[in-house]
Amino acid sequence: MNVGAFVCGCGGTCGIDLEEVREGVRDVDVVASSELLCEGGLDSVEHVIDEYDLDQLIVTASDDRCRRAFRELVERKDLHPDAAAFIDHRERAAWVHDREAATDKTARLLNATHAGLQEEAVSRTVSRDAGDRVAVVGDAETAAALTESADVTLVADGREFANVDTDLEDVDLTRGNIVDVDGRFGEFELTLESRVTEACIDCMECVREGPDDVTARPVQIPADAPDGEWTGVCPTDAIDMDGTTRRITVDQVIHPDTDPDTRGGRLGYYAGPVDAATIAAVESQLGGIEKPAFLDLEMDVCAAGASSQRGCTACSDACPHGAVSRPSIDVVEFDEVACQNCGACTSACPTGATQLQEPSNRRIAREVEALLKTENDDGGWLFDRGSSGIDQPVVAFVCSERAADRLREYGRRTALGESVSYPPILPVKVNCTDTVGEAHVMHALAAGADGVAIVGCGGDCLHSGPDPKEELVERLNRATADLGLGERVGFFAPGADDPGQFIEELSMFVVERLDESPVPAGEHEADGTMEGDIDRPAFASHAWTLESVRTLLEHVDPEREVIRGLRDFAWMEVSDACNLTPTCTNLCPTDAVQRTNEGDLLFNHERCVNCGLCEEGCPETAITMQDGLDLSLLPENSEEAPDDLPNDAWTRVYEGEMQECVRCGKPFASAGTVDKVRGEVGDAVEGIAPESPHSVFEYCGDCRTRLLYERGEN
């Protein structure tokens, strides 16, 4: 792929040094600049495309009109429709930073965009058929607005519609109060409770004779209505004061007056205020939906459970959209159509069983590394730390939804005369801050960032809700402090109206809290794996985090052996209650536990992802897992392994004794297990082999069978 980078000065209104930006761009085939690319510069761009046979353009263009001009150029040149990638060098750089910092940031953004494009995934789609049935709860106007396109059921939910001005002639009006909404897009099930059964013929006798709050359209009796003689007036015995339950199925649901089960809600389930966008969204999904496939799934490495033991629940706990379910204790199912691309499940998954397709963790890693690398093509440094440009590199994972829009608006305010300025953080666009997990943050620090800012929507987040990354930030600051780096992680939410709080908090974080990292910037390139790892995807959270910690340890000297705050790590303690049953070894999804023929239990700390299966499944409750990364248990820090251990990554956590068969010599069970079984059933089998000089418990299963067979022949 031939790539060209094009830098625009926006007619002199963008305070960046075009020449220095050009010098700072690496690895592309050509870099060109103009004071006004989208006007007179387009002819020159076209000539450059032809001369260098370009397939991909990276353009500094913030304005929609400028971007449209380049998309039209791409179409004229018969390039791929997505052949133009754009960066905002104006609202989020030149207009809010000084000239040197904005110039530096623009060059870094061009390099990061290029690095990310090398890892761009091939798009895939998923689809699901659905019908035109839409349930609207309590909102007559919305129900009427959808009647021309959908089969609409208006659920009264206790409301009276006798005197509404809206035409409900084409609406199926149904009584009942909503008590539950279950299911998914295309097959929602609403559970309704009512004191009036389907036998009602709308004769209105109960309305005339009953309390004032009995409604007429549709006929409904509230839960607090008093019993009395009036309930006997119904000619069809449709009044049931104990209440009845019924269910209706629809393809989509509009439920304005309820909080969603989660912040983002489920696909096809709309909670909160209804506007024109809600109506349009419902209509666009009538008949079914086709959408991008957001997830790459490799469930063979999932640590969710085995043998009816509940293991890791990270993905189902994290998903805010009901797209991950646990239909049974040891099964995980993903509804890819319901997935809304927030990345919560992928950042939580330690093994890489689920990863975002776009942007992938590999792509995010390459963009971070490109942002932090300031070496130009000649091997020199474009901007030396402390002289000009950005002297305090802080990687910012920025939500692509409201947070990104608000940062852009801050820049526009500056252009209109407001004084809006904040430290030149280096942005990496993520679908949502839920995408960001401990691996992303630790990698950024290993690549040389002085700090990591997670920039999201705060209390207005479409997915996570208030303080969405509070727990993550707290954990990782504990980990960085234990590593000897101090606290280097923060969450920041740009306000919709006043940027003051965001600027103050970010400035305090960058300027006052952070000092220069001991890790050199731009030297680390992640593989996303660890040496000797079992077969699981690269850039899975556990392995990627461990790789980053190892890089950090080359430059820091932590005072603690155990690094707290890293959720995907734990070490094993085993009590004397262990009978060496193979349960833990059979359950472990990462092969971090082994039982030897000599009766020992071995543990591999760097493989363990802290799923808890071994602890939960141990029949003797002999296992206790302790959270944290114990540096002393990593193979590079351990003493040379004894000959009876596979390698330095393994430690002996229990030293037992195996019972060898007195006939064939094969180890067949631990001595503790043999004693336990003898104590439980010894009396029942006493004398079963009277001719043998040994107890029946001293034989393996095969030899015991032969022994009994030989006894039968005699």
XYZ file of C-alpha atoms in Angstrom:
714
model
C 0.000 0.000 0.000
C 1.411 3.387 -1.053
C 0.587 6.099 1.465
C 0.756 9.861 1.174
C 0.388 12.368 4.026
C -1.043 15.813 3.320
C -0.855 18.711 5.768
C -3.038 21.800 5.499
C -2.515 25.202 7.104
C -6.219 26.075 6.841
C -5.475 29.350 5.070
C -3.061 30.513 7.738
C -5.588 30.031 10.570
C -3.873 26.885 11.890
C -0.881 27.738 14.036
C 1.448 24.920 13.068
C 4.804 24.851 11.274
C 4.075 22.961 8.057
C 7.734 22.303 7.282
C 8.459 20.802 10.690
C 5.351 18.649 10.485
C 6.599 17.287 7.155
C 10.007 16.517 8.679
C 8.380 14.678 11.562
C 6.285 12.271 9.473
C 7.824 8.802 9.070
C 7.440 5.721 6.892
C 5.024 7.135 4.285
C 5.861 7.386 0.575
C 5.393 11.142 0.326
C 4.531 14.109 2.556
C 3.117 17.307 1.092
C 1.671 20.475 2.568
C -0.263 23.531 1.507
C -1.756 26.563 3.164
C -5.156 25.534 1.777
C -5.325 21.972 0.495
C -9.066 21.798 -0.079
C -9.033 24.752 -2.482
C -6.133 25.387 -4.846
C -4.113 22.533 -3.424
C -6.385 19.754 -4.693
C -4.903 19.758 -8.211
C -1.444 19.297 -6.709
C -2.729 16.478 -4.509
C -4.124 14.767 -7.580
C -0.748 14.984 -9.314
C 0.969 13.528 -6.236
C -1.498 10.620 -6.197
C -0.621 9.837 -9.822
C 3.135 10.314 -9.409
C 3.423 8.044 -6.371
C 0.566 5.707 -7.303
C -1.023 6.273 -3.898
C -3.607 3.898 -2.443
C -4.114 5.698 0.875
C -4.243 9.353 1.876
C -3.792 10.695 5.409
C -5.047 14.251 5.539
C -5.140 16.941 8.214
C -8.686 18.100 7.626
C -11.073 19.108 10.402
C -13.904 20.723 8.486
C -16.686 18.614 6.973
C -16.466 20.546 3.693
C -12.740 19.837 3.389
C -13.242 16.162 4.111
C -16.020 15.996 1.557
C -13.699 17.532 -1.063
C -11.117 14.809 -0.432
C -13.720 12.050 -0.538
C -14.844 13.370 -3.934
C -11.212 13.369 -5.062
C -10.839 9.757 -3.916
C -13.929 8.862 -5.943
C -12.604 10.649 -9.043
C -9.312 8.777 -8.768
C -11.195 5.480 -8.476
C -9.632 4.654 -5.121
C -11.258 2.674 -2.319
C -14.098 4.702 -0.713
C -12.216 4.661 2.608
C -8.873 5.636 1.081
C -8.837 8.997 2.868
C -8.167 9.051 6.619
C -8.483 12.354 8.474
C -6.990 13.819 11.626
C -8.043 16.922 13.531
C -4.961 19.147 13.700
C -6.977 22.256 14.419
C -9.734 22.047 17.063
C -7.876 19.416 19.074
C -4.313 20.629 18.450
C -3.462 24.040 16.985
C -6.384 25.889 18.550
C -5.839 24.626 22.102
C -2.024 24.217 22.262
C 0.917 26.494 21.538
C 2.617 26.411 18.135
C 5.458 24.052 19.063
C 3.232 21.559 20.860
C 0.594 21.648 18.091
C 3.260 21.075 15.429
C 4.708 18.139 17.344
C 1.272 16.674 18.051
C 0.208 16.925 14.398
C 3.293 15.006 13.226
C 2.721 12.343 15.871
C -0.951 12.002 14.905
C -0.019 11.489 11.252
C 2.464 8.782 12.255
C -0.036 7.102 14.571
C -2.754 7.134 11.916
C -0.375 5.532 9.446
C 0.656 2.889 11.980
C -2.984 2.128 12.744
C -3.901 1.747 9.086
C -1.312 -1.017 8.733
C -3.332 -3.037 11.255
C -6.833 -2.199 10.005
C -9.080 -5.243 10.037
C -11.098 -6.470 7.081
C -14.732 -5.667 7.793
C -17.295 -8.412 8.410
C -21.018 -8.251 9.003
C -23.620 -10.042 11.098
C -27.363 -9.995 10.588
C -30.662 -11.015 12.132
C -34.136 -11.103 10.675
C -36.955 -9.446 12.571
C -40.561 -8.469 12.035
C -42.390 -5.146 12.207
C -43.928 -5.541 15.674
C -43.159 -2.603 17.943
C -44.404 -2.169 21.504
C -44.659 1.397 22.796
C -45.197 1.757 26.538
C -47.504 4.575 27.589
C -46.664 7.056 24.783
C -49.638 7.575 22.453
C -47.927 10.117 20.191
C -44.946 7.848 19.526
C -47.240 4.896 18.880
C -49.271 6.893 16.352
C -46.117 8.171 14.625
C -45.025 4.604 13.855
C -48.306 3.232 12.520
C -47.528 3.856 8.850
C -44.378 1.735 8.972
C -44.852 -0.729 11.842
C -47.354 -3.010 13.528
C -47.717 -1.053 16.790
C -48.953 -2.172 20.184
C -49.511 0.590 22.737
C -49.152 -0.803 26.252
C -51.271 1.336 28.576
C -49.121 0.680 31.675
C -51.895 2.130 33.840
C -52.590 5.181 31.660
C -55.966 6.437 30.395
C -56.233 7.222 26.670
C -59.930 8.067 26.442
C -59.362 11.787 25.919
C -56.037 11.933 24.029
C -55.999 13.968 20.837
C -53.811 11.434 19.013
C -55.415 9.155 16.431
C -54.997 5.609 17.740
C -57.225 3.922 15.175
C -54.361 1.858 13.723
C -52.798 1.074 17.104
C -53.415 -2.129 19.033
C -54.155 -0.765 22.511
C -53.523 -3.260 25.292
C -54.046 -3.086 29.046
C -51.634 -4.064 31.776
C -48.635 -2.800 33.693
C -45.130 -3.723 32.584
C -43.342 -5.921 35.109
C -40.546 -7.298 32.914
C -38.969 -6.978 29.479
C -36.900 -9.991 28.505
C -35.323 -11.298 25.328
C -33.442 -9.597 22.524
C -33.938 -7.777 19.233
C -36.485 -9.650 17.148
C -37.878 -11.643 20.069
C -38.624 -9.430 23.064
C -41.162 -10.723 25.580
C -43.126 -8.232 27.687
C -44.755 -9.472 30.880
C -47.926 -7.561 31.832
C -49.958 -7.716 34.999
C -53.617 -6.679 35.095
C -56.785 -7.064 37.137
C -58.820 -7.327 33.938
C -58.621 -10.504 31.860
C -58.920 -10.918 28.107
C -62.602 -11.792 28.596
C -63.354 -8.045 28.890
C -65.833 -6.792 26.238
C -65.496 -3.071 27.091
C -69.084 -2.816 28.290
C -67.965 -0.068 30.749
C -70.061 -1.372 33.653
C -67.059 -1.540 35.984
C -66.030 1.973 34.949
C -69.461 3.352 35.809
C -69.844 1.434 39.079
C -66.266 1.242 40.318
C -63.808 3.739 41.848
C -62.847 6.878 39.952
C -59.407 5.563 39.022
C -60.745 2.631 36.960
C -59.853 3.638 33.390
C -62.071 3.374 30.343
C -59.636 3.166 27.411
C -58.428 0.553 27.885
C -60.341 -0.801 30.889
C -57.854 -1.102 33.751
C -58.203 -1.515 37.500
C -55.267 -0.135 39.514
C -53.530 -2.329 42.067
C -54.728 -0.193 44.992
C -58.426 -0.178 43.951
C -60.635 -1.453 46.813
C -62.558 -4.666 46.522
C -66.345 -4.465 46.786
C -69.705 -5.313 45.292
C -68.914 -3.325 42.149
C -66.550 -6.123 41.010
C -69.574 -8.344 40.406
C -71.111 -6.142 37.696
C -68.956 -7.595 34.918
C -71.123 -9.788 32.634
C -68.137 -11.847 31.477
C -66.400 -12.258 34.864
C -63.353 -10.476 33.447
C -62.412 -8.844 36.767
C -59.774 -10.720 38.741
C -58.768 -8.739 41.827
C -55.921 -11.200 42.521
C -54.344 -10.147 39.232
C -53.513 -12.000 36.055
C -50.296 -12.206 34.072
C -49.907 -12.402 30.322
C -47.084 -12.015 27.837
C -46.771 -10.429 24.424
C -43.892 -10.811 21.973
C -42.582 -8.019 19.752
C -39.485 -7.215 17.723
C -38.650 -3.821 19.272
C -39.669 -1.931 22.410
C -39.935 1.784 23.179
C -40.145 2.303 26.952
C -39.786 6.052 27.632
C -40.439 6.222 31.365
C -37.996 3.631 32.613
C -34.308 3.483 33.221
C -32.654 0.875 31.002
C -31.284 -2.256 32.620
C -27.883 -0.906 31.605
C -26.651 2.477 30.483
C -26.536 1.596 26.830
C -29.592 -0.613 26.756
C -30.196 -3.484 24.393
C -30.415 -3.364 20.634
C -34.038 -2.656 19.743
C -34.890 -1.586 23.315
C -35.222 2.187 23.759
C -35.466 3.661 27.229
C -35.626 7.297 28.215
C -36.920 10.299 26.250
C -38.148 9.679 22.721
C -37.178 11.981 19.859
C -37.061 11.892 16.066
C -33.809 9.908 16.205
C -35.543 7.173 18.214
C -38.319 6.890 15.642
C -35.768 6.785 12.817
C -33.731 4.102 14.584
C -36.793 1.900 15.087
C -37.893 2.289 11.476
C -34.395 1.535 10.162
C -34.442 -1.834 11.933
C -37.899 -3.000 10.887
C -37.608 -6.335 9.117
C -34.139 -7.048 10.498
C -30.657 -5.621 10.664
C -27.262 -6.046 9.092
C -24.342 -4.468 10.919
C -20.571 -4.783 11.269
C -19.255 -7.717 13.247
C -17.416 -6.114 16.118
C -15.937 -9.136 17.894
C -13.336 -11.782 17.194
C -14.209 -14.815 19.308
C -11.904 -17.746 20.139
C -13.892 -19.577 22.764
C -11.498 -22.511 22.959
C -9.289 -20.355 25.217
C -12.180 -19.077 27.353
C -11.757 -19.431 31.132
C -15.479 -19.273 31.880
C -15.713 -22.722 33.385
C -15.689 -26.472 32.925
C -17.350 -29.529 34.417
C -20.209 -27.473 35.840
C -17.798 -25.170 37.682
C -18.317 -21.444 37.251
C -15.033 -19.797 36.384
C -14.226 -16.402 34.907
C -17.257 -14.122 34.547
C -15.379 -11.031 33.356
C -17.152 -10.629 30.005
C -20.697 -11.182 31.228
C -20.109 -8.936 34.238
C -18.679 -6.175 32.046
C -21.145 -6.101 29.119
C -23.576 -3.187 29.513
C -25.799 -4.207 26.593
C -27.036 -7.701 27.400
C -24.947 -9.117 24.549
C -23.165 -11.713 26.732
C -25.120 -14.373 28.583
C -24.459 -17.421 30.750
C -27.241 -19.877 29.813
C -25.631 -22.478 32.070
C -22.960 -22.349 34.733
C -20.075 -23.250 32.439
C -21.266 -21.794 29.121
C -20.837 -18.291 27.670
C -22.798 -17.082 24.662
C -22.270 -13.874 22.660
C -25.071 -12.166 20.760
C -23.017 -10.388 18.110
C -26.052 -8.579 16.745
C -26.769 -7.059 20.152
C -23.122 -6.039 20.594
C -22.679 -2.261 20.450
C -18.890 -2.155 20.063
C -18.050 -0.630 23.448
C -15.205 -3.094 24.106
C -16.125 -3.777 27.734
C -15.961 -7.550 27.341
C -12.677 -7.437 25.435
C -10.791 -5.281 27.924
C -12.038 -7.510 30.748
C -11.146 -10.846 29.108
C -7.745 -12.112 30.310
C -7.241 -14.889 27.753
C -8.159 -13.209 24.457
C -11.285 -15.310 23.962
C -13.020 -12.106 22.918
C -11.270 -9.187 21.228
C -12.471 -6.190 19.276
C -12.055 -6.532 15.566
C -11.612 -2.788 15.022
C -9.677 -1.195 16.517
C -7.860 -4.328 17.539
C -5.505 -4.338 20.494
C -2.639 -4.702 18.043
C -3.750 -1.572 16.205
C -4.105 0.385 19.451
C -0.617 -0.731 20.479
C 0.915 0.412 17.212
C -0.787 3.809 17.413
C 0.421 4.329 20.980
C 3.979 3.399 20.025
C 3.912 5.725 17.010
C 2.668 8.623 19.140
C 5.542 8.177 21.565
C 8.283 7.725 18.993
C 9.774 11.034 17.855
C 12.727 9.766 15.836
C 12.661 10.974 12.221
C 13.883 9.185 9.106
C 17.462 10.414 9.595
C 17.713 8.903 13.054
C 17.570 12.274 14.758
C 14.951 13.632 17.094
C 12.413 16.093 15.793
C 11.569 17.451 19.232
C 13.900 16.835 22.165
C 12.236 16.492 25.545
C 12.450 19.799 27.386
C 13.327 21.977 24.390
C 10.340 22.323 22.102
C 7.230 20.436 21.150
C 5.744 18.044 23.692
C 8.117 17.523 26.613
C 5.679 15.508 28.719
C 4.125 12.729 26.605
C 0.776 11.664 28.035
C -1.244 9.111 26.088
C -4.979 9.820 26.150
C -7.478 7.090 25.289
C -10.377 9.215 24.049
C -13.957 7.983 23.704
C -15.062 8.494 20.096
C -18.569 9.507 21.147
C -19.395 12.504 23.346
C -15.912 13.053 24.744
C -14.408 13.510 21.272
C -17.212 15.879 20.264
C -16.680 18.004 23.369
C -12.940 18.322 22.813
C -13.652 19.475 19.276
C -16.120 22.023 20.614
C -13.486 23.348 23.027
C -11.265 24.136 20.058
C -14.056 25.951 18.257
C -14.675 28.046 21.354
C -11.047 29.102 21.282
C -11.412 30.200 17.665
C -14.365 32.355 18.746
C -12.303 34.155 21.370
C -12.656 32.053 24.509
C -9.475 31.142 26.345
C -9.465 27.349 26.233
C -6.116 25.603 26.547
C -5.061 22.305 28.048
C -1.888 20.156 28.034
C -1.114 18.532 24.654
C -2.204 14.993 25.447
C -1.625 12.432 22.682
C -5.017 10.990 21.678
C -5.778 7.407 20.742
C -9.375 7.032 19.590
C -11.286 4.153 21.185
C -14.923 3.209 20.664
C -15.669 3.822 24.333
C -13.525 4.094 27.438
C -14.856 0.618 28.261
C -12.396 -0.549 25.584
C -9.524 0.435 27.864
C -8.254 -2.161 30.310
C -5.164 -2.758 32.384
C -3.205 -4.078 29.389
C -3.707 -0.874 27.366
C -2.589 1.350 30.214
C 0.441 -0.720 31.204
C 1.535 -0.915 27.558
C 1.395 2.871 27.169
C 3.605 3.253 30.243
C 5.989 0.572 28.947
C 6.219 2.487 25.657
C 7.436 5.528 27.594
C 4.382 7.636 28.356
C 4.732 9.833 31.419
C 1.082 9.155 32.182
C -2.190 7.823 30.810
C -5.386 9.867 30.639
C -8.669 8.048 29.995
C -11.003 10.659 28.511
C -14.671 9.669 28.488
C -18.216 10.879 28.903
C -18.400 10.630 32.685
C -21.947 10.570 34.036
C -23.327 10.957 30.507
C -21.601 7.839 29.189
C -23.818 5.946 26.781
C -22.502 2.667 28.174
C -20.900 2.646 31.592
C -22.641 5.281 33.646
C -21.160 7.563 36.308
C -17.460 7.242 37.165
C -17.061 4.487 34.575
C -13.321 3.900 35.050
C -13.001 4.726 38.744
C -12.260 1.144 39.759
C -9.754 0.659 36.919
C -7.911 3.898 37.687
C -7.710 3.047 41.384
C -6.364 -0.448 40.683
C -3.768 0.680 38.160
C -2.503 3.531 40.299
C -1.955 0.963 43.035
C -0.036 -1.186 40.541
C 2.113 1.682 39.207
C 2.855 2.797 42.768
C 3.913 -0.738 43.702
C 6.181 -0.793 40.651
C 7.887 2.369 41.879
C 6.418 4.688 39.240
C 3.951 6.524 41.468
C 0.380 7.192 40.367
C 0.254 7.788 36.618
C -3.349 7.117 35.550
C -6.412 9.382 35.579
C -9.956 9.559 34.228
C -11.278 12.838 32.836
C -14.673 13.816 31.445
C -14.973 16.976 29.298
C -18.081 18.862 30.386
C -20.814 19.658 27.881
C -21.030 23.331 28.858
C -18.052 24.482 30.899
C -14.559 23.184 30.001
C -13.087 24.676 33.164
C -13.250 21.606 35.379
C -11.791 19.336 32.709
C -8.921 21.746 32.035
C -8.192 22.194 35.735
C -8.203 18.473 36.523
C -6.180 17.497 33.457
C -3.653 20.281 34.020
C -3.210 19.281 37.651
C -2.685 15.663 36.585
C -0.168 16.384 33.827
C 1.715 19.353 35.244
C 1.645 18.778 38.996
C 1.255 15.026 39.522
C 3.402 13.537 36.786
C 7.163 13.550 36.670
C 9.361 12.254 33.890
C 9.083 8.528 33.395
C 12.273 6.488 33.811
C 11.168 4.498 30.768
C 12.551 5.888 27.487
C 9.818 6.883 25.051
C 9.474 5.212 21.696
C 11.733 2.173 22.226
C 9.276 -0.583 23.170
C 7.330 -2.456 20.493
C 4.899 -4.981 21.908
C 4.387 -8.525 20.685
C 1.397 -8.995 22.977
C 2.670 -12.413 24.037
C 4.920 -13.972 26.648
C 7.670 -16.498 26.103
C 6.552 -20.070 26.479
C 2.873 -19.078 26.530
C 0.199 -21.623 25.749
C -1.620 -21.247 22.462
C -3.834 -18.199 22.847
C -4.298 -15.017 20.798
C -1.676 -12.278 20.852
C -2.565 -9.100 22.745
C -4.793 -10.937 25.210
C -4.966 -8.875 28.382
C -2.983 -11.199 30.658
C -0.014 -11.838 28.378
C 0.096 -8.259 27.068
C 0.049 -6.833 30.591
C 2.815 -9.169 31.725
C 4.941 -8.241 28.717
C 4.534 -4.560 29.605
C 5.376 -5.111 33.275
C 8.550 -6.922 32.269
C 9.527 -3.963 30.095
C 8.875 -1.556 32.967
C 11.000 -3.675 35.313
C 14.015 -3.006 33.100
C 13.839 0.628 34.237
C 12.358 0.549 37.753
C 13.271 -1.151 41.008
C 10.059 -1.833 42.945
C 10.244 -2.184 46.695
C 7.445 -4.763 46.736
C 7.593 -8.302 45.399
C 3.825 -8.496 44.955
C 2.317 -5.944 42.577
C -1.264 -5.269 43.590
C -4.059 -3.956 41.396
C -3.546 -6.218 38.377
C -6.754 -8.240 38.220
C -5.567 -10.963 35.837
C -2.879 -12.358 38.140
C -2.929 -14.580 41.226
C -0.790 -17.161 42.998
C -1.803 -20.412 44.634
C -1.655 -21.581 48.218
C -2.473 -25.220 49.016
C -3.258 -26.573 52.473
C -2.540 -30.015 53.924
C -6.143 -30.960 53.090
C -5.026 -31.596 49.506
C -5.437 -35.201 48.397
C -4.007 -34.586 44.926
C -7.279 -35.276 43.181
C -6.890 -34.166 39.535
C -9.782 -31.700 39.697
C -7.676 -28.534 39.651
C -5.468 -29.749 36.813
C -8.486 -30.812 34.767
C -10.326 -27.525 35.308
C -7.482 -25.063 34.727
C -8.063 -23.455 31.284
C -4.479 -22.218 30.922
C -2.615 -25.348 32.099
C -1.187 -23.415 35.046
C -1.538 -26.392 37.430
C 0.152 -29.787 37.085
C 0.218 -32.928 39.235
C 3.360 -35.025 39.081
C 3.685 -38.781 39.331
C 5.637 -38.252 42.529
C 2.657 -36.685 44.260
C 3.510 -32.995 43.954
C 1.298 -30.140 42.810
C 3.027 -27.581 40.575
C 1.889 -24.049 39.755
C 2.845 -21.699 36.905
C 2.230 -18.113 38.025
C 2.805 -16.450 34.669
C 0.151 -18.646 33.044
C -2.539 -18.167 35.714
C -5.286 -15.670 34.749
C -7.033 -15.666 38.156
C -10.239 -17.294 36.896
C -10.810 -19.086 40.217
C -11.807 -22.439 38.720
C -9.246 -24.423 40.694
C -10.242 -22.842 44.005
C -13.942 -23.249 43.339
C -13.701 -26.821 42.092
C -11.305 -28.256 44.689
C -13.283 -30.996 46.499
C -11.123 -30.657 49.621
C -11.285 -26.805 49.597
C -7.521 -26.946 49.913
C -6.755 -24.195 47.381
C -6.703 -20.466 48.108
C -5.855 -18.000 45.325
C -4.169 -14.747 46.308
C -4.608 -11.739 43.996
C -1.605 -9.942 42.572
C 1.493 -10.386 40.438
C 4.271 -11.961 42.536
C 7.510 -10.967 40.822
C 9.463 -13.602 42.725
C 7.435 -16.346 41.032
C 8.313 -15.242 37.501
C 10.918 -17.523 35.901
C 13.478 -14.747 35.417
C 13.442 -14.057 39.167
C 13.241 -17.585 40.536
C 16.136 -19.793 41.516
C 17.201 -22.460 39.065
C 14.469 -25.061 38.927
C 15.173 -28.496 40.397
C 15.501 -31.315 37.900
C 12.037 -32.598 38.750
C 10.320 -29.340 37.644
C 9.575 -28.663 33.945
C 11.375 -25.274 33.960
C 11.902 -22.104 36.005
C 8.299 -20.974 35.502
C 6.989 -23.718 37.803
C 6.923 -23.798 41.589
C 5.984 -26.655 43.889
C 2.923 -25.609 45.917
C 2.210 -28.970 47.537
C 4.476 -31.910 48.229
C 2.516 -35.086 48.549
C 3.048 -38.819 48.189
C 1.682 -41.036 45.452
C 0.534 -44.576 46.174
C 2.194 -47.061 43.830
C 0.381 -50.212 42.858
C 1.900 -53.192 44.679
C 1.454 -55.326 41.574
C 2.406 -53.200 38.541
C 4.232 -50.347 40.279
C 2.243 -47.597 38.576
C 1.408 -44.490 40.700
C -2.379 -44.365 40.738
C -3.563 -42.050 43.551
C -2.210 -39.877 46.313
C -1.596 -41.482 49.670
C -4.067 -39.023 51.155
C -6.773 -40.074 48.711
C -6.158 -43.754 49.430
C -6.407 -43.156 53.172
C -9.572 -41.102 52.694
C -11.277 -43.775 50.604
C -10.145 -46.517 52.998
C -11.678 -44.580 55.862
C -14.976 -44.089 54.038
C -15.557 -47.560 52.501
C -12.942 -49.788 54.119
C -15.444 -51.743 56.193
C -17.623 -52.395 53.159
C -14.846 -54.020 51.123
C -12.943 -55.751 53.936
C -12.118 -59.335 52.967
C -12.868 -58.814 49.271
C -9.452 -60.306 48.387
C -8.588 -62.659 51.277
C -5.881 -64.515 49.346
C -3.909 -61.327 48.703
C -1.190 -60.332 51.169
C -2.060 -56.645 50.523
C -5.070 -54.453 51.067
C -7.323 -53.964 48.062
C -6.550 -50.232 48.354
C -2.895 -50.865 47.467
C -3.775 -51.894 43.915
C -4.474 -49.612 40.951
C -7.841 -49.933 39.249
C -6.637 -52.291 36.521
C -4.829 -54.603 38.912
C -7.707 -54.531 41.368
C -10.018 -55.719 38.580
C -7.626 -58.543 37.678
C -7.332 -59.480 41.342
C -11.089 -59.822 41.699
C -11.292 -61.729 38.404
C -8.647 -64.197 39.566
C -10.502 -64.618 42.869
C -13.666 -65.469 40.947
C -11.840 -68.163 38.932
C -10.659 -69.778 42.122
